[in-house]
Amino acid sequence: MTSALFPTYARADLAFTRGEGAWLTAENGDRYLDFGAGVAVLSLGHNHPHLVEALKRAAESPWHVSNLYRIPQAERLAERLCTATFADLVFFVNSGAEAVECAIKTARKYHAANGQPERYRLITFEGAFHGRTLATIAAGGNAKYLEGFGPPLEGFDQVPFGDFEAVEAAITNETAGVLLEPIQGEGGLRVFSAAFLTKLRALCDARGLLLVFDEVQCGVGRAGTFLACEHAGVAPDIAALAKGLGGGFPIGACLSTREAAKGMTLGAHGSTFGGNPLAASVGAAVLDIVLGEGFLARVARLGALLRQRLAELEDRYPAIIEEVRGEGLMFGLKTRIPNGDFAAAARAQGLLTVLAGDNVVRLLPPLIIDEADIAEAVSRLSAACARLAAPAEKVGAA
Ligand SMILES: *Cc1c(COP(=O)(O)O)cnc(C)c1O
């Protein structure tokens, strides 16, 4: 495959021509059950009629006007996000990394506005992923992503995952807050416990620190609640959203309490495209469904069902699957074989998944799947496991 694209991705040699719900059809006519959902983006699956309708309608009105003017669609979307969450104010962007950038800037500026500009450092966790801009690779701290790009942006102090004492020990007079994904995505589907988040909230309150959640992957219903942190009953001061918010249309958002956003005054930040009418219209259409009657409860129920099926698979194939992790419809299978081999075997059975760190294969289905899709996915995973287990069994029998 030669291509004029930067060769930065290990792409599967597959292109799709048709999508409907949780299903994709490849150029050669093969059908795939999409349990990757464009990396947790397609919250409502492919070509959801309500989103298609919203996008078509928005396409007949001005697509873009810039933030030099009022954008009623963005105002309404912001209001709905605030009603659904802890937030009082929203800044719209176009991607997850930009949403996290805005969250970092908001946290730093809060302390500057309080007359403490020296408090700019954020405590982060090993295994984190916050995006690929210069600030967010520094926040993530993954050496592979930092290498060759010059000195990392200063101001991030990384501690081991879930290590509360390490957080306490890392706090200095320069600490602005703590940044984490309530459920780590790229890092391998590790879930911060409710007890940990509760303790962290109390610690932040006691020390005047801001608690910042990167819910770019786990937010917007994926965890079975609108924000994943609702599981713990813990609200952050600032949160980043993106992936699922646009259901495939690029939109991100930085949510904040009024207090935490006190430094984000006139001229403090900006985005040309952020919250334009097209993006805000599609985001609103996603919320129509995700915040609709019973939707999140259904995600939680289907998630529990899928978890049970995956646990059975783990019991049946302990040499292949080491652990099932996750919440809602956001699962990771930690595999005992290379995760890439597992994903390839699943793809050969017509099931699309996404790799993560810590040798994990992610299952991130559209939130609109039904019991039949779950049964189909599990049957395909089971076939993949049988294939992968077969050679080892032959060796054992010999
Ligand atoms: C994907 C992701 C990002 C980055 O989002 P982009 O849209 O790729 O910039 C940031 N944080 C988390 C938790 C993510 O999963």
Short mmCIF file of C-alpha atoms and ligand atoms in Angstrom, two decimals:
data_model
loop_
_atom_site.label_atom_id
_atom_site.label_comp_id
_atom_site.label_asym_id
_atom_site.label_seq_id
_atom_site.Cartn_x
_atom_site.Cartn_y
_atom_site.Cartn_z
CA MET A 1 0.00 0.00 0.00
CA THR A 2 1.54 3.30 -1.02
CA SER A 3 -0.18 6.41 0.17
CA ALA A 4 0.44 10.14 0.40
CA LEU A 5 -0.61 10.02 4.07
CA PHE A 6 1.98 10.26 6.87
CA PRO A 7 2.82 6.64 7.68
CA THR A 8 2.09 7.15 11.38
CA TYR A 9 -0.63 4.50 11.69
CA ALA A 10 -0.51 0.70 11.48
CA ARG A 11 -3.66 0.50 9.41
CA ALA A 12 -5.51 -2.74 8.68
CA ASP A 13 -5.82 -3.21 4.92
CA LEU A 14 -9.56 -2.63 5.02
CA ALA A 15 -11.80 0.15 3.73
CA PHE A 16 -15.53 0.40 4.28
CA THR A 17 -18.26 1.57 1.95
CA ARG A 18 -21.37 1.15 4.07
CA GLY A 19 -22.30 1.48 7.72
CA GLU A 20 -25.50 0.82 9.58
CA GLY A 21 -25.85 0.63 13.34
CA ALA A 22 -23.09 -1.60 14.68
CA TRP A 23 -22.27 -3.03 11.24
CA LEU A 24 -19.80 -2.06 8.54
CA THR A 25 -19.49 -3.43 5.01
CA ALA A 26 -16.04 -3.55 3.42
CA GLU A 27 -15.23 -2.81 -0.21
CA ASN A 28 -15.23 -6.52 -1.00
CA GLY A 29 -18.67 -7.00 0.57
CA ASP A 30 -17.47 -8.61 3.84
CA ARG A 31 -19.54 -7.53 6.85
CA TYR A 32 -18.00 -6.60 10.20
CA LEU A 33 -19.54 -6.13 13.60
CA ASP A 34 -17.95 -2.88 14.78
CA PHE A 35 -16.97 -3.19 18.45
CA GLY A 36 -14.36 -0.46 18.02
CA ALA A 37 -16.83 2.25 16.98
CA GLY A 38 -14.07 4.43 15.55
CA VAL A 39 -12.35 4.32 18.97
CA ALA A 40 -15.40 5.03 21.13
CA VAL A 41 -16.58 7.82 18.83
CA LEU A 42 -19.68 6.31 17.20
CA SER A 43 -21.82 6.40 20.31
CA LEU A 44 -24.95 5.91 18.19
CA GLY A 45 -23.36 3.60 15.62
CA HIS A 46 -23.04 4.26 11.92
CA ASN A 47 -25.44 6.57 10.10
CA HIS A 48 -27.99 6.84 12.88
CA PRO A 49 -31.12 8.31 11.25
CA HIS A 50 -31.50 11.04 13.89
CA LEU A 51 -27.90 12.21 13.36
CA VAL A 52 -28.18 12.02 9.57
CA GLU A 53 -31.31 14.15 9.78
CA ALA A 54 -29.67 16.69 12.14
CA LEU A 55 -26.59 16.99 9.92
CA LYS A 56 -28.67 17.39 6.76
CA ARG A 57 -30.78 20.07 8.39
CA ALA A 58 -27.69 21.89 9.68
CA ALA A 59 -26.10 21.67 6.21
CA GLU A 60 -28.92 23.85 4.84
CA SER A 61 -28.11 26.63 7.33
CA PRO A 62 -24.80 28.50 7.74
CA TRP A 63 -22.18 25.82 8.46
CA HIS A 64 -19.79 28.11 10.18
CA VAL A 65 -19.93 31.69 11.37
CA SER A 66 -16.93 31.82 13.81
CA ASN A 67 -17.02 32.79 17.44
CA LEU A 68 -17.15 36.46 16.46
CA TYR A 69 -20.92 35.98 16.59
CA ARG A 70 -23.46 34.29 18.81
CA ILE A 71 -24.03 30.65 17.96
CA PRO A 72 -27.45 29.67 19.36
CA GLN A 73 -26.84 25.97 18.64
CA ALA A 74 -23.69 26.04 20.79
CA GLU A 75 -25.42 28.04 23.53
CA ARG A 76 -28.19 25.44 23.72
CA LEU A 77 -25.76 22.50 23.66
CA ALA A 78 -23.70 24.09 26.44
CA GLU A 79 -26.82 24.58 28.54
CA ARG A 80 -27.83 20.96 28.10
CA LEU A 81 -24.34 19.74 29.04
CA CYS A 82 -24.48 21.88 32.17
CA THR A 83 -27.93 20.57 33.08
CA ALA A 84 -26.68 16.99 32.66
CA THR A 85 -23.47 17.43 34.66
CA PHE A 86 -21.63 19.28 37.44
CA ALA A 87 -20.68 22.07 35.01
CA ASP A 88 -21.74 25.73 34.83
CA LEU A 89 -19.77 26.71 31.73
CA VAL A 90 -18.54 25.04 28.53
CA PHE A 91 -15.84 25.81 25.94
CA PHE A 92 -16.22 23.95 22.62
CA VAL A 93 -13.30 22.58 20.62
CA ASN A 94 -12.81 20.03 17.83
CA SER A 95 -11.01 17.11 19.42
CA GLY A 96 -10.11 15.37 22.64
CA ALA A 97 -6.60 16.77 22.85
CA GLU A 98 -7.97 20.30 22.48
CA ALA A 99 -10.54 19.64 25.19
CA VAL A 100 -7.77 18.49 27.54
CA GLU A 101 -5.58 21.46 26.52
CA CYS A 102 -8.43 23.76 27.47
CA ALA A 103 -8.86 21.91 30.77
CA ILE A 104 -5.14 22.30 31.55
CA LYS A 105 -5.21 25.99 30.65
CA THR A 106 -8.37 26.55 32.71
CA ALA A 107 -6.78 24.89 35.76
CA ARG A 108 -3.57 26.90 35.44
CA LYS A 109 -5.39 30.16 34.88
CA TYR A 110 -7.61 29.61 37.93
CA HIS A 111 -4.64 29.84 40.23
CA ALA A 112 -3.18 32.76 38.29
CA ALA A 113 -6.52 34.55 38.73
CA ASN A 114 -6.24 33.82 42.45
CA GLY A 115 -2.84 35.55 42.50
CA GLN A 116 -0.88 32.28 42.57
CA PRO A 117 0.51 31.90 39.04
CA GLU A 118 3.25 29.64 40.42
CA ARG A 119 0.62 26.94 40.93
CA TYR A 120 0.64 25.53 37.40
CA ARG A 121 1.62 21.88 37.90
CA LEU A 122 -0.79 18.95 37.49
CA ILE A 123 -0.42 15.53 39.05
CA THR A 124 -1.10 12.77 36.50
CA PHE A 125 -1.06 8.95 36.54
CA GLU A 126 1.03 6.28 34.86
CA GLY A 127 -0.80 4.71 31.93
CA ALA A 128 -2.61 7.97 31.16
CA PHE A 129 -3.46 9.13 27.66
CA HIS A 130 -4.58 12.70 27.11
CA GLY A 131 -3.93 13.26 23.38
CA ARG A 132 -1.10 14.04 20.98
CA THR A 133 -0.52 17.79 21.19
CA LEU A 134 2.68 18.95 22.86
CA ALA A 135 0.94 19.68 26.18
CA THR A 136 -1.11 16.49 26.20
CA ILE A 137 1.83 14.18 25.40
CA ALA A 138 3.63 15.79 28.34
CA ALA A 139 0.56 15.17 30.50
CA GLY A 140 0.33 11.55 29.34
CA GLY A 141 4.02 10.99 29.98
CA ASN A 142 4.32 8.06 27.55
CA ALA A 143 8.02 8.08 26.53
CA LYS A 144 7.17 6.64 23.10
CA TYR A 145 4.97 9.64 22.28
CA LEU A 146 7.43 12.21 23.67
CA GLU A 147 10.54 10.96 21.94
CA GLY A 148 12.07 13.28 19.33
CA PHE A 149 9.74 16.19 19.92
CA GLY A 150 12.07 18.31 22.01
CA PRO A 151 11.80 19.15 25.68
CA PRO A 152 8.38 18.10 27.03
CA LEU A 153 6.15 20.89 28.30
CA GLU A 154 6.95 21.50 31.94
CA GLY A 155 4.37 21.07 34.65
CA PHE A 156 3.28 17.45 34.99
CA ASP A 157 4.18 15.18 37.89
CA GLN A 158 3.31 11.56 37.24
CA VAL A 159 2.56 9.07 40.01
CA PRO A 160 1.74 5.33 39.89
CA PHE A 161 -1.85 4.40 38.99
CA GLY A 162 -4.21 4.64 41.95
CA ASP A 163 -1.45 5.41 44.47
CA PHE A 164 -3.05 7.85 46.89
CA GLU A 165 0.02 8.32 49.08
CA ALA A 166 2.08 9.13 46.00
CA VAL A 167 -0.45 11.85 45.10
CA GLU A 168 -0.19 13.34 48.60
CA ALA A 169 3.61 13.21 48.43
CA ALA A 170 3.69 14.86 44.99
CA ILE A 171 1.77 17.97 46.12
CA THR A 172 3.92 21.10 46.38
CA ASN A 173 3.28 24.85 46.51
CA GLU A 174 3.27 24.73 42.70
CA THR A 175 0.50 22.15 42.32
CA ALA A 176 -2.62 23.35 40.50
CA GLY A 177 -4.57 20.11 40.53
CA VAL A 178 -4.91 16.46 39.60
CA LEU A 179 -5.71 15.21 36.08
CA LEU A 180 -6.98 11.70 35.37
CA GLU A 181 -9.25 9.56 33.22
CA PRO A 182 -11.80 7.93 35.58
CA ILE A 183 -11.44 4.91 33.29
CA GLN A 184 -8.10 4.84 31.47
CA GLY A 185 -8.69 4.09 27.79
CA GLU A 186 -5.49 3.78 25.76
CA GLY A 187 -3.62 2.76 28.91
CA GLY A 188 -5.54 -0.51 29.16
CA LEU A 189 -9.03 0.03 30.59
CA ARG A 190 -7.98 0.54 34.15
CA VAL A 191 -10.79 1.86 36.36
CA PHE A 192 -10.09 4.21 39.26
CA SER A 193 -12.10 2.93 42.21
CA ALA A 194 -14.94 4.95 43.70
CA ALA A 195 -13.07 4.94 47.00
CA PHE A 196 -9.95 6.39 45.37
CA LEU A 197 -11.86 9.14 43.56
CA THR A 198 -13.76 10.02 46.75
CA LYS A 199 -10.50 10.34 48.70
CA LEU A 200 -8.96 12.36 45.89
CA ARG A 201 -11.92 14.77 45.85
CA ALA A 202 -11.54 15.34 49.59
CA LEU A 203 -7.78 15.81 49.23
CA CYS A 204 -8.23 18.37 46.43
CA ASP A 205 -10.78 20.28 48.52
CA ALA A 206 -8.51 20.27 51.55
CA ARG A 207 -5.47 21.49 49.61
CA GLY A 208 -7.16 23.97 47.25
CA LEU A 209 -6.44 21.81 44.19
CA LEU A 210 -8.63 21.44 41.12
CA LEU A 211 -9.79 17.96 40.17
CA VAL A 212 -9.74 17.56 36.38
CA PHE A 213 -11.28 14.54 34.66
CA ASP A 214 -10.41 13.54 31.12
CA GLU A 215 -13.68 11.90 30.07
CA VAL A 216 -12.88 12.11 26.37
CA GLN A 217 -13.25 8.34 26.01
CA CYS A 218 -15.30 7.21 29.02
CA GLY A 219 -17.80 10.11 28.99
CA VAL A 220 -21.08 10.75 27.13
CA GLY A 221 -22.79 7.58 28.28
CA ARG A 222 -20.12 5.00 27.54
CA ALA A 223 -19.77 4.00 31.20
CA GLY A 224 -23.54 3.61 31.61
CA THR A 225 -23.82 7.05 33.23
CA PHE A 226 -23.49 10.34 31.36
CA LEU A 227 -20.06 10.96 32.94
CA ALA A 228 -18.09 7.94 34.12
CA CYS A 229 -17.31 9.71 37.41
CA GLU A 230 -21.00 9.51 38.38
CA HIS A 231 -20.31 5.86 39.33
CA ALA A 232 -18.19 7.16 42.17
CA GLY A 233 -20.55 10.00 42.99
CA VAL A 234 -17.60 12.34 42.56
CA ALA A 235 -17.77 15.55 40.56
CA PRO A 236 -14.66 17.19 39.14
CA ASP A 237 -14.06 20.94 38.84
CA ILE A 238 -13.21 20.62 35.15
CA ALA A 239 -13.82 17.83 32.62
CA ALA A 240 -12.88 17.18 29.00
CA LEU A 241 -15.29 15.50 26.57
CA ALA A 242 -14.94 14.65 22.91
CA LYS A 243 -15.08 11.24 21.17
CA GLY A 244 -18.71 10.16 21.73
CA LEU A 245 -20.06 13.71 21.91
CA GLY A 246 -20.34 14.16 18.14
CA GLY A 247 -21.14 10.54 17.25
CA GLY A 248 -18.56 10.84 14.43
CA PHE A 249 -18.65 14.60 13.88
CA PRO A 250 -15.53 16.20 15.38
CA ILE A 251 -16.49 18.11 18.50
CA GLY A 252 -14.96 18.35 21.95
CA ALA A 253 -15.88 20.29 25.05
CA CYS A 254 -14.23 21.54 28.20
CA LEU A 255 -16.74 21.63 31.05
CA SER A 256 -16.07 23.64 34.18
CA THR A 257 -17.66 24.97 37.31
CA ARG A 258 -18.02 28.76 37.27
CA GLU A 259 -15.43 29.00 40.05
CA ALA A 260 -12.77 26.85 38.30
CA ALA A 261 -13.24 28.83 35.06
CA LYS A 262 -12.78 32.18 36.81
CA GLY A 263 -9.52 32.82 34.93
CA MET A 264 -10.98 32.15 31.49
CA THR A 265 -12.02 35.72 30.88
CA LEU A 266 -12.33 37.78 27.70
CA GLY A 267 -9.54 36.85 25.28
CA ALA A 268 -8.05 34.07 27.44
CA HIS A 269 -8.70 31.29 24.92
CA GLY A 270 -10.11 30.74 21.47
CA SER A 271 -10.88 28.34 18.64
CA THR A 272 -11.83 29.10 15.06
CA PHE A 273 -13.98 26.04 14.50
CA GLY A 274 -14.96 25.24 18.10
CA GLY A 275 -18.72 24.86 18.57
CA ASN A 276 -19.67 25.81 15.04
CA PRO A 277 -23.31 25.33 14.01
CA LEU A 278 -22.68 22.00 12.24
CA ALA A 279 -20.81 20.47 15.17
CA ALA A 280 -23.18 21.84 17.80
CA SER A 281 -26.22 20.59 15.86
CA VAL A 282 -24.85 17.06 15.66
CA GLY A 283 -23.76 17.16 19.31
CA ALA A 284 -27.29 18.18 20.27
CA ALA A 285 -28.71 15.28 18.25
CA VAL A 286 -26.40 12.88 20.13
CA LEU A 287 -27.70 14.25 23.44
CA ASP A 288 -31.31 13.87 22.26
CA ILE A 289 -30.71 10.12 22.22
CA VAL A 290 -28.13 9.58 24.99
CA LEU A 291 -30.07 11.71 27.50
CA GLY A 292 -33.38 10.30 26.30
CA GLU A 293 -35.68 8.29 28.56
CA GLY A 294 -34.04 5.04 29.69
CA PHE A 295 -31.04 5.17 27.33
CA LEU A 296 -28.28 5.20 29.94
CA ALA A 297 -30.01 2.56 32.06
CA ARG A 298 -30.10 0.39 28.95
CA VAL A 299 -26.36 0.93 28.34
CA ALA A 300 -25.71 -0.15 31.93
CA ARG A 301 -27.92 -3.21 31.57
CA LEU A 302 -26.36 -4.29 28.26
CA GLY A 303 -22.92 -3.64 29.73
CA ALA A 304 -23.67 -5.98 32.63
CA LEU A 305 -24.85 -8.62 30.16
CA LEU A 306 -21.73 -8.26 28.00
CA ARG A 307 -19.51 -8.38 31.09
CA GLN A 308 -21.13 -11.66 32.15
CA ARG A 309 -20.61 -13.16 28.69
CA LEU A 310 -16.97 -12.00 28.62
CA ALA A 311 -16.37 -13.48 32.08
CA GLU A 312 -17.70 -16.82 30.77
CA LEU A 313 -15.30 -16.55 27.85
CA GLU A 314 -12.45 -15.86 30.27
CA ASP A 315 -13.42 -19.02 32.21
CA ARG A 316 -13.49 -21.07 29.02
CA TYR A 317 -10.22 -19.76 27.61
CA PRO A 318 -7.95 -18.93 30.56
CA ALA A 319 -4.87 -19.42 28.37
CA ILE A 320 -6.08 -16.64 26.06
CA ILE A 321 -7.91 -14.16 28.32
CA GLU A 322 -6.31 -13.14 31.60
CA GLU A 323 -8.78 -10.52 32.79
CA VAL A 324 -11.93 -8.61 31.83
CA ARG A 325 -11.93 -4.94 32.82
CA GLY A 326 -14.24 -1.98 32.36
CA GLU A 327 -17.64 -0.43 33.03
CA GLY A 328 -20.77 0.17 30.98
CA LEU A 329 -19.98 -0.61 27.34
CA MET A 330 -16.25 0.03 27.69
CA PHE A 331 -14.39 -3.25 28.15
CA GLY A 332 -10.82 -4.42 27.99
CA LEU A 333 -9.68 -7.99 27.60
CA LYS A 334 -6.18 -8.38 28.96
CA THR A 335 -4.86 -11.23 26.87
CA ARG A 336 -2.14 -13.79 27.59
CA ILE A 337 -1.16 -13.81 23.93
CA PRO A 338 -0.03 -10.65 22.10
CA ASN A 339 -3.13 -8.39 21.95
CA GLY A 340 -2.48 -7.72 18.25
CA ASP A 341 -2.80 -11.46 17.52
CA PHE A 342 -6.10 -11.54 19.40
CA ALA A 343 -7.47 -8.52 17.54
CA ALA A 344 -6.40 -10.03 14.19
CA ALA A 345 -8.13 -13.33 15.07
CA ALA A 346 -11.31 -11.43 16.03
CA ARG A 347 -11.15 -9.44 12.77
CA ALA A 348 -10.81 -12.70 10.85
CA GLN A 349 -14.14 -13.65 12.47
CA GLY A 350 -15.66 -10.35 11.36
CA LEU A 351 -15.41 -8.51 14.69
CA LEU A 352 -13.60 -5.17 14.94
CA THR A 353 -11.86 -4.24 18.22
CA VAL A 354 -9.25 -1.68 19.29
CA LEU A 355 -5.87 -2.30 20.92
CA ALA A 356 -4.80 -0.64 24.16
CA GLY A 357 -1.70 -0.60 26.34
CA ASP A 358 -0.95 -3.29 28.94
CA ASN A 359 -1.66 -5.97 26.29
CA VAL A 360 -5.37 -5.22 26.28
CA VAL A 361 -7.95 -5.50 23.49
CA ARG A 362 -10.75 -2.96 23.83
CA LEU A 363 -14.41 -3.61 23.12
CA LEU A 364 -16.13 -0.25 22.59
CA PRO A 365 -19.38 -1.02 20.79
CA PRO A 366 -21.84 1.65 19.74
CA LEU A 367 -24.15 2.36 22.68
CA ILE A 368 -27.19 1.45 20.55
CA ILE A 369 -26.34 -2.27 20.28
CA ASP A 370 -28.91 -4.85 21.34
CA GLU A 371 -28.83 -8.33 22.88
CA ALA A 372 -28.49 -9.94 19.44
CA ASP A 373 -25.37 -7.85 18.67
CA ILE A 374 -23.87 -8.94 22.01
CA ALA A 375 -24.62 -12.59 21.30
CA GLU A 376 -23.08 -12.22 17.83
CA ALA A 377 -19.95 -10.51 19.19
CA VAL A 378 -19.48 -13.14 21.88
CA SER A 379 -19.93 -15.95 19.38
CA ARG A 380 -17.26 -14.37 17.14
CA LEU A 381 -14.91 -13.79 20.08
CA SER A 382 -15.47 -17.38 21.11
CA ALA A 383 -14.60 -18.60 17.60
CA ALA A 384 -11.45 -16.46 17.65
CA CYS A 385 -10.46 -17.90 21.05
CA ALA A 386 -11.05 -21.45 19.81
CA ARG A 387 -8.78 -20.78 16.83
CA LEU A 388 -6.09 -19.23 19.00
CA ALA A 389 -6.30 -22.01 21.60
CA ALA A 390 -6.22 -24.86 19.07
CA PRO A 391 -2.43 -25.01 18.40
CA ALA A 392 -1.64 -24.96 22.13
CA GLU A 393 -4.10 -27.78 22.79
CA LYS A 394 -2.48 -29.92 20.08
CA VAL A 395 0.91 -29.36 21.71
CA GLY A 396 -0.61 -30.33 25.08
CA ALA A 397 -2.13 -33.54 23.63
CA ALA A 398 1.11 -34.64 21.98
C1 LIG B 1 -8.71 9.89 22.42
C2 LIG B 1 -8.39 10.55 23.72
C3 LIG B 1 -7.83 11.83 23.77
C4 LIG B 1 -7.42 12.58 22.53
O1 LIG B 1 -8.48 12.81 21.67
P1 LIG B 1 -8.19 13.30 20.16
O2 LIG B 1 -9.55 13.57 19.62
O3 LIG B 1 -7.48 12.17 19.48
O4 LIG B 1 -7.34 14.49 20.24
C5 LIG B 1 -7.63 12.41 25.01
N1 LIG B 1 -7.94 11.76 26.13
C6 LIG B 1 -8.48 10.52 26.12
C7 LIG B 1 -8.84 9.85 27.42
C8 LIG B 1 -8.70 9.86 24.92
O5 LIG B 1 -9.19 8.62 24.91
#
